[in-house]
Amino acid sequence: MKSFSVPTREEVSSTNQKLFDNLKAGLGFVPNLYATIGKSSNALQSYLTLQNAKSSLTGKEREVINLVVSQFNNCKYCLSAHTTIGKMKGFTDGQIMDIRKSTDNFDLKIQALSRLVKSVVETHGRPDANLIEAFFFSRLY
């Protein structure tokens, strides 16, 4: 199995050093995934632009997606990172665990989104039609 070394701030371009500084200021740390992408002089900025693109989903809703997918993939690193970010977005510890376990009942929009995302990952992109309908219905209110 090949391993990757995570570059330090000093090992990336000056442009990416500024991005590292911004990430550290906003998150308190530079996630290893971002740091590794930072080996490329262009990829990190492109990735961050995509991550922060305008969307009809709120930042909190995006974290629901991240938490559900991280739980499905059983990625401890991703779960730790997205739990931290989820707290920064306003979720409580209990709400985060409920989202991860798909037992969330505290918000109908969040519930519809998390159930749909779980179905998408479990079925490899063929979610239950009722979950799609519930998601779009929840967006009306």
PDB file of C-alpha atoms in Angstrom:
ATOM      1  CA  MET A   1       0.000   0.000   0.000  1.00  0.00           C
ATOM      2  CA  LYS A   2       1.398   3.357  -1.009  1.00  0.00           C
ATOM      3  CA  SER A   3       1.444   6.103   1.581  1.00  0.00           C
ATOM      4  CA  PHE A   4       1.425   9.812   1.023  1.00  0.00           C
ATOM      5  CA  SER A   5       3.285  12.403   2.991  1.00  0.00           C
ATOM      6  CA  VAL A   6       1.281  15.424   4.006  1.00  0.00           C
ATOM      7  CA  PRO A   7       3.174  18.573   3.060  1.00  0.00           C
ATOM      8  CA  THR A   8       3.818  21.319   5.574  1.00  0.00           C
ATOM      9  CA  ARG A   9       3.137  24.966   4.870  1.00  0.00           C
ATOM     10  CA  GLU A  10       6.784  25.485   3.958  1.00  0.00           C
ATOM     11  CA  GLU A  11       6.647  22.733   1.336  1.00  0.00           C
ATOM     12  CA  VAL A  12       3.908  24.288  -0.808  1.00  0.00           C
ATOM     13  CA  SER A  13       3.821  27.273  -3.143  1.00  0.00           C
ATOM     14  CA  SER A  14       3.466  30.794  -1.765  1.00  0.00           C
ATOM     15  CA  THR A  15      -0.082  30.914  -3.159  1.00  0.00           C
ATOM     16  CA  ASN A  16      -0.978  27.731  -1.308  1.00  0.00           C
ATOM     17  CA  GLN A  17       0.732  29.001   1.849  1.00  0.00           C
ATOM     18  CA  LYS A  18      -1.813  31.832   1.877  1.00  0.00           C
ATOM     19  CA  LEU A  19      -4.617  29.308   1.418  1.00  0.00           C
ATOM     20  CA  PHE A  20      -3.194  27.243   4.291  1.00  0.00           C
ATOM     21  CA  ASP A  21      -3.192  30.398   6.437  1.00  0.00           C
ATOM     22  CA  ASN A  22      -6.840  31.094   5.543  1.00  0.00           C
ATOM     23  CA  LEU A  23      -7.836  27.509   6.297  1.00  0.00           C
ATOM     24  CA  LYS A  24      -6.039  27.599   9.630  1.00  0.00           C
ATOM     25  CA  ALA A  25      -7.707  30.905  10.520  1.00  0.00           C
ATOM     26  CA  GLY A  26     -11.170  29.602   9.577  1.00  0.00           C
ATOM     27  CA  LEU A  27     -10.995  25.996  10.770  1.00  0.00           C
ATOM     28  CA  GLY A  28      -8.201  26.137  13.303  1.00  0.00           C
ATOM     29  CA  PHE A  29      -6.166  23.639  11.250  1.00  0.00           C
ATOM     30  CA  VAL A  30      -5.405  22.601   7.683  1.00  0.00           C
ATOM     31  CA  PRO A  31      -7.125  19.284   6.929  1.00  0.00           C
ATOM     32  CA  ASN A  32      -4.691  16.670   5.610  1.00  0.00           C
ATOM     33  CA  LEU A  33      -6.738  16.245   2.432  1.00  0.00           C
ATOM     34  CA  TYR A  34      -6.410  19.953   1.659  1.00  0.00           C
ATOM     35  CA  ALA A  35      -2.720  19.960   2.515  1.00  0.00           C
ATOM     36  CA  THR A  36      -2.116  17.003   0.204  1.00  0.00           C
ATOM     37  CA  ILE A  37      -4.037  18.672  -2.612  1.00  0.00           C
ATOM     38  CA  GLY A  38      -1.781  21.669  -1.905  1.00  0.00           C
ATOM     39  CA  LYS A  39       1.147  19.783  -3.439  1.00  0.00           C
ATOM     40  CA  SER A  40      -0.288  20.981  -6.747  1.00  0.00           C
ATOM     41  CA  SER A  41       0.134  24.678  -7.418  1.00  0.00           C
ATOM     42  CA  ASN A  42      -3.421  24.977  -8.831  1.00  0.00           C
ATOM     43  CA  ALA A  43      -5.559  22.167  -7.473  1.00  0.00           C
ATOM     44  CA  LEU A  44      -6.157  23.488  -3.950  1.00  0.00           C
ATOM     45  CA  GLN A  45      -7.590  26.807  -5.125  1.00  0.00           C
ATOM     46  CA  SER A  46      -9.776  24.992  -7.651  1.00  0.00           C
ATOM     47  CA  TYR A  47     -11.008  22.550  -5.027  1.00  0.00           C
ATOM     48  CA  LEU A  48     -11.809  25.311  -2.532  1.00  0.00           C
ATOM     49  CA  THR A  49     -13.613  27.299  -5.219  1.00  0.00           C
ATOM     50  CA  LEU A  50     -15.769  24.271  -6.004  1.00  0.00           C
ATOM     51  CA  GLN A  51     -16.414  23.594  -2.308  1.00  0.00           C
ATOM     52  CA  ASN A  52     -17.520  27.179  -1.747  1.00  0.00           C
ATOM     53  CA  ALA A  53     -19.526  27.592  -4.954  1.00  0.00           C
ATOM     54  CA  LYS A  54     -22.989  29.074  -4.758  1.00  0.00           C
ATOM     55  CA  SER A  55     -25.564  26.408  -3.945  1.00  0.00           C
ATOM     56  CA  SER A  56     -29.191  26.117  -2.967  1.00  0.00           C
ATOM     57  CA  LEU A  57     -27.965  24.106   0.029  1.00  0.00           C
ATOM     58  CA  THR A  58     -26.834  25.913   3.139  1.00  0.00           C
ATOM     59  CA  GLY A  59     -23.455  25.258   4.728  1.00  0.00           C
ATOM     60  CA  LYS A  60     -25.241  23.326   7.454  1.00  0.00           C
ATOM     61  CA  GLU A  61     -26.965  21.149   4.856  1.00  0.00           C
ATOM     62  CA  ARG A  62     -23.660  20.508   3.097  1.00  0.00           C
ATOM     63  CA  GLU A  63     -22.270  19.246   6.382  1.00  0.00           C
ATOM     64  CA  VAL A  64     -25.203  16.837   6.674  1.00  0.00           C
ATOM     65  CA  ILE A  65     -24.108  15.368   3.340  1.00  0.00           C
ATOM     66  CA  ASN A  66     -20.493  15.190   4.490  1.00  0.00           C
ATOM     67  CA  LEU A  67     -21.436  13.519   7.776  1.00  0.00           C
ATOM     68  CA  VAL A  68     -23.691  10.911   6.156  1.00  0.00           C
ATOM     69  CA  VAL A  69     -21.147  10.020   3.474  1.00  0.00           C
ATOM     70  CA  SER A  70     -18.300   9.921   5.995  1.00  0.00           C
ATOM     71  CA  GLN A  71     -20.334   7.605   8.218  1.00  0.00           C
ATOM     72  CA  PHE A  72     -21.207   5.351   5.281  1.00  0.00           C
ATOM     73  CA  ASN A  73     -17.537   5.170   4.298  1.00  0.00           C
ATOM     74  CA  ASN A  74     -16.556   4.670   7.951  1.00  0.00           C
ATOM     75  CA  CYS A  75     -13.769   7.220   7.537  1.00  0.00           C
ATOM     76  CA  LYS A  76     -12.632   8.200  11.026  1.00  0.00           C
ATOM     77  CA  TYR A  77     -10.588  11.121   9.744  1.00  0.00           C
ATOM     78  CA  CYS A  78     -13.527  12.531   7.741  1.00  0.00           C
ATOM     79  CA  LEU A  79     -15.955  11.948  10.617  1.00  0.00           C
ATOM     80  CA  SER A  80     -13.674  13.847  12.973  1.00  0.00           C
ATOM     81  CA  ALA A  81     -13.237  16.738  10.555  1.00  0.00           C
ATOM     82  CA  HIS A  82     -16.923  16.993   9.649  1.00  0.00           C
ATOM     83  CA  THR A  83     -18.008  16.653  13.264  1.00  0.00           C
ATOM     84  CA  THR A  84     -15.835  19.671  14.052  1.00  0.00           C
ATOM     85  CA  ILE A  85     -17.170  21.604  11.077  1.00  0.00           C
ATOM     86  CA  GLY A  86     -20.729  20.538  11.895  1.00  0.00           C
ATOM     87  CA  LYS A  87     -20.330  22.054  15.364  1.00  0.00           C
ATOM     88  CA  MET A  88     -19.001  25.228  13.763  1.00  0.00           C
ATOM     89  CA  LYS A  89     -22.150  25.293  11.598  1.00  0.00           C
ATOM     90  CA  GLY A  90     -24.360  25.059  14.693  1.00  0.00           C
ATOM     91  CA  PHE A  91     -25.133  21.365  15.204  1.00  0.00           C
ATOM     92  CA  THR A  92     -24.964  19.945  18.715  1.00  0.00           C
ATOM     93  CA  ASP A  93     -23.066  16.754  19.545  1.00  0.00           C
ATOM     94  CA  GLY A  94     -26.375  14.894  19.814  1.00  0.00           C
ATOM     95  CA  GLN A  95     -27.639  16.184  16.484  1.00  0.00           C
ATOM     96  CA  ILE A  96     -24.396  15.162  14.774  1.00  0.00           C
ATOM     97  CA  MET A  97     -24.643  11.637  16.163  1.00  0.00           C
ATOM     98  CA  ASP A  98     -28.312  11.457  15.125  1.00  0.00           C
ATOM     99  CA  ILE A  99     -27.410  12.542  11.580  1.00  0.00           C
ATOM    100  CA  ARG A 100     -24.625   9.955  11.407  1.00  0.00           C
ATOM    101  CA  LYS A 101     -26.936   7.170  12.673  1.00  0.00           C
ATOM    102  CA  SER A 102     -29.869   8.377  10.503  1.00  0.00           C
ATOM    103  CA  THR A 103     -32.039   8.796  13.579  1.00  0.00           C
ATOM    104  CA  ASP A 104     -32.331  12.556  13.210  1.00  0.00           C
ATOM    105  CA  ASN A 105     -35.815  13.875  13.905  1.00  0.00           C
ATOM    106  CA  PHE A 106     -34.980  17.388  15.076  1.00  0.00           C
ATOM    107  CA  ASP A 107     -35.556  19.081  11.693  1.00  0.00           C
ATOM    108  CA  LEU A 108     -37.670  17.730   8.825  1.00  0.00           C
ATOM    109  CA  LYS A 109     -35.495  19.309   6.115  1.00  0.00           C
ATOM    110  CA  ILE A 110     -32.326  17.860   7.623  1.00  0.00           C
ATOM    111  CA  GLN A 111     -34.031  14.496   8.064  1.00  0.00           C
ATOM    112  CA  ALA A 112     -35.205  14.379   4.436  1.00  0.00           C
ATOM    113  CA  LEU A 113     -31.737  15.353   3.203  1.00  0.00           C
ATOM    114  CA  SER A 114     -29.860  12.849   5.373  1.00  0.00           C
ATOM    115  CA  ARG A 115     -32.184   9.984   4.431  1.00  0.00           C
ATOM    116  CA  LEU A 116     -31.834  10.813   0.727  1.00  0.00           C
ATOM    117  CA  VAL A 117     -28.053  11.042   0.913  1.00  0.00           C
ATOM    118  CA  LYS A 118     -27.860   7.729   2.772  1.00  0.00           C
ATOM    119  CA  SER A 119     -30.011   6.089   0.123  1.00  0.00           C
ATOM    120  CA  VAL A 120     -27.893   7.583  -2.680  1.00  0.00           C
ATOM    121  CA  VAL A 121     -24.670   6.150  -1.248  1.00  0.00           C
ATOM    122  CA  GLU A 122     -26.179   2.791  -0.283  1.00  0.00           C
ATOM    123  CA  THR A 123     -27.749   2.242  -3.702  1.00  0.00           C
ATOM    124  CA  HIS A 124     -24.873   3.726  -5.727  1.00  0.00           C
ATOM    125  CA  GLY A 125     -26.985   6.578  -7.081  1.00  0.00           C
ATOM    126  CA  ARG A 126     -30.378   4.894  -7.277  1.00  0.00           C
ATOM    127  CA  PRO A 127     -32.218   6.291  -4.250  1.00  0.00           C
ATOM    128  CA  ASP A 128     -35.734   5.373  -3.236  1.00  0.00           C
ATOM    129  CA  ALA A 129     -38.241   7.563  -5.120  1.00  0.00           C
ATOM    130  CA  ASN A 130     -40.133   8.272  -1.880  1.00  0.00           C
ATOM    131  CA  LEU A 131     -36.983   9.766  -0.370  1.00  0.00           C
ATOM    132  CA  ILE A 132     -36.503  12.011  -3.398  1.00  0.00           C
ATOM    133  CA  GLU A 133     -40.098  13.174  -3.104  1.00  0.00           C
ATOM    134  CA  ALA A 134     -39.732  13.778   0.644  1.00  0.00           C
ATOM    135  CA  PHE A 135     -36.568  15.818   0.027  1.00  0.00           C
ATOM    136  CA  PHE A 136     -38.208  18.081  -2.558  1.00  0.00           C
ATOM    137  CA  PHE A 137     -41.375  18.374  -0.465  1.00  0.00           C
ATOM    138  CA  SER A 138     -39.307  19.449   2.557  1.00  0.00           C
ATOM    139  CA  ARG A 139     -37.717  22.230   0.481  1.00  0.00           C
ATOM    140  CA  LEU A 140     -41.133  23.844  -0.023  1.00  0.00           C
ATOM    141  CA  TYR A 141     -41.509  24.704   3.657  1.00  0.00           C
TER     142      TYR A 141
END
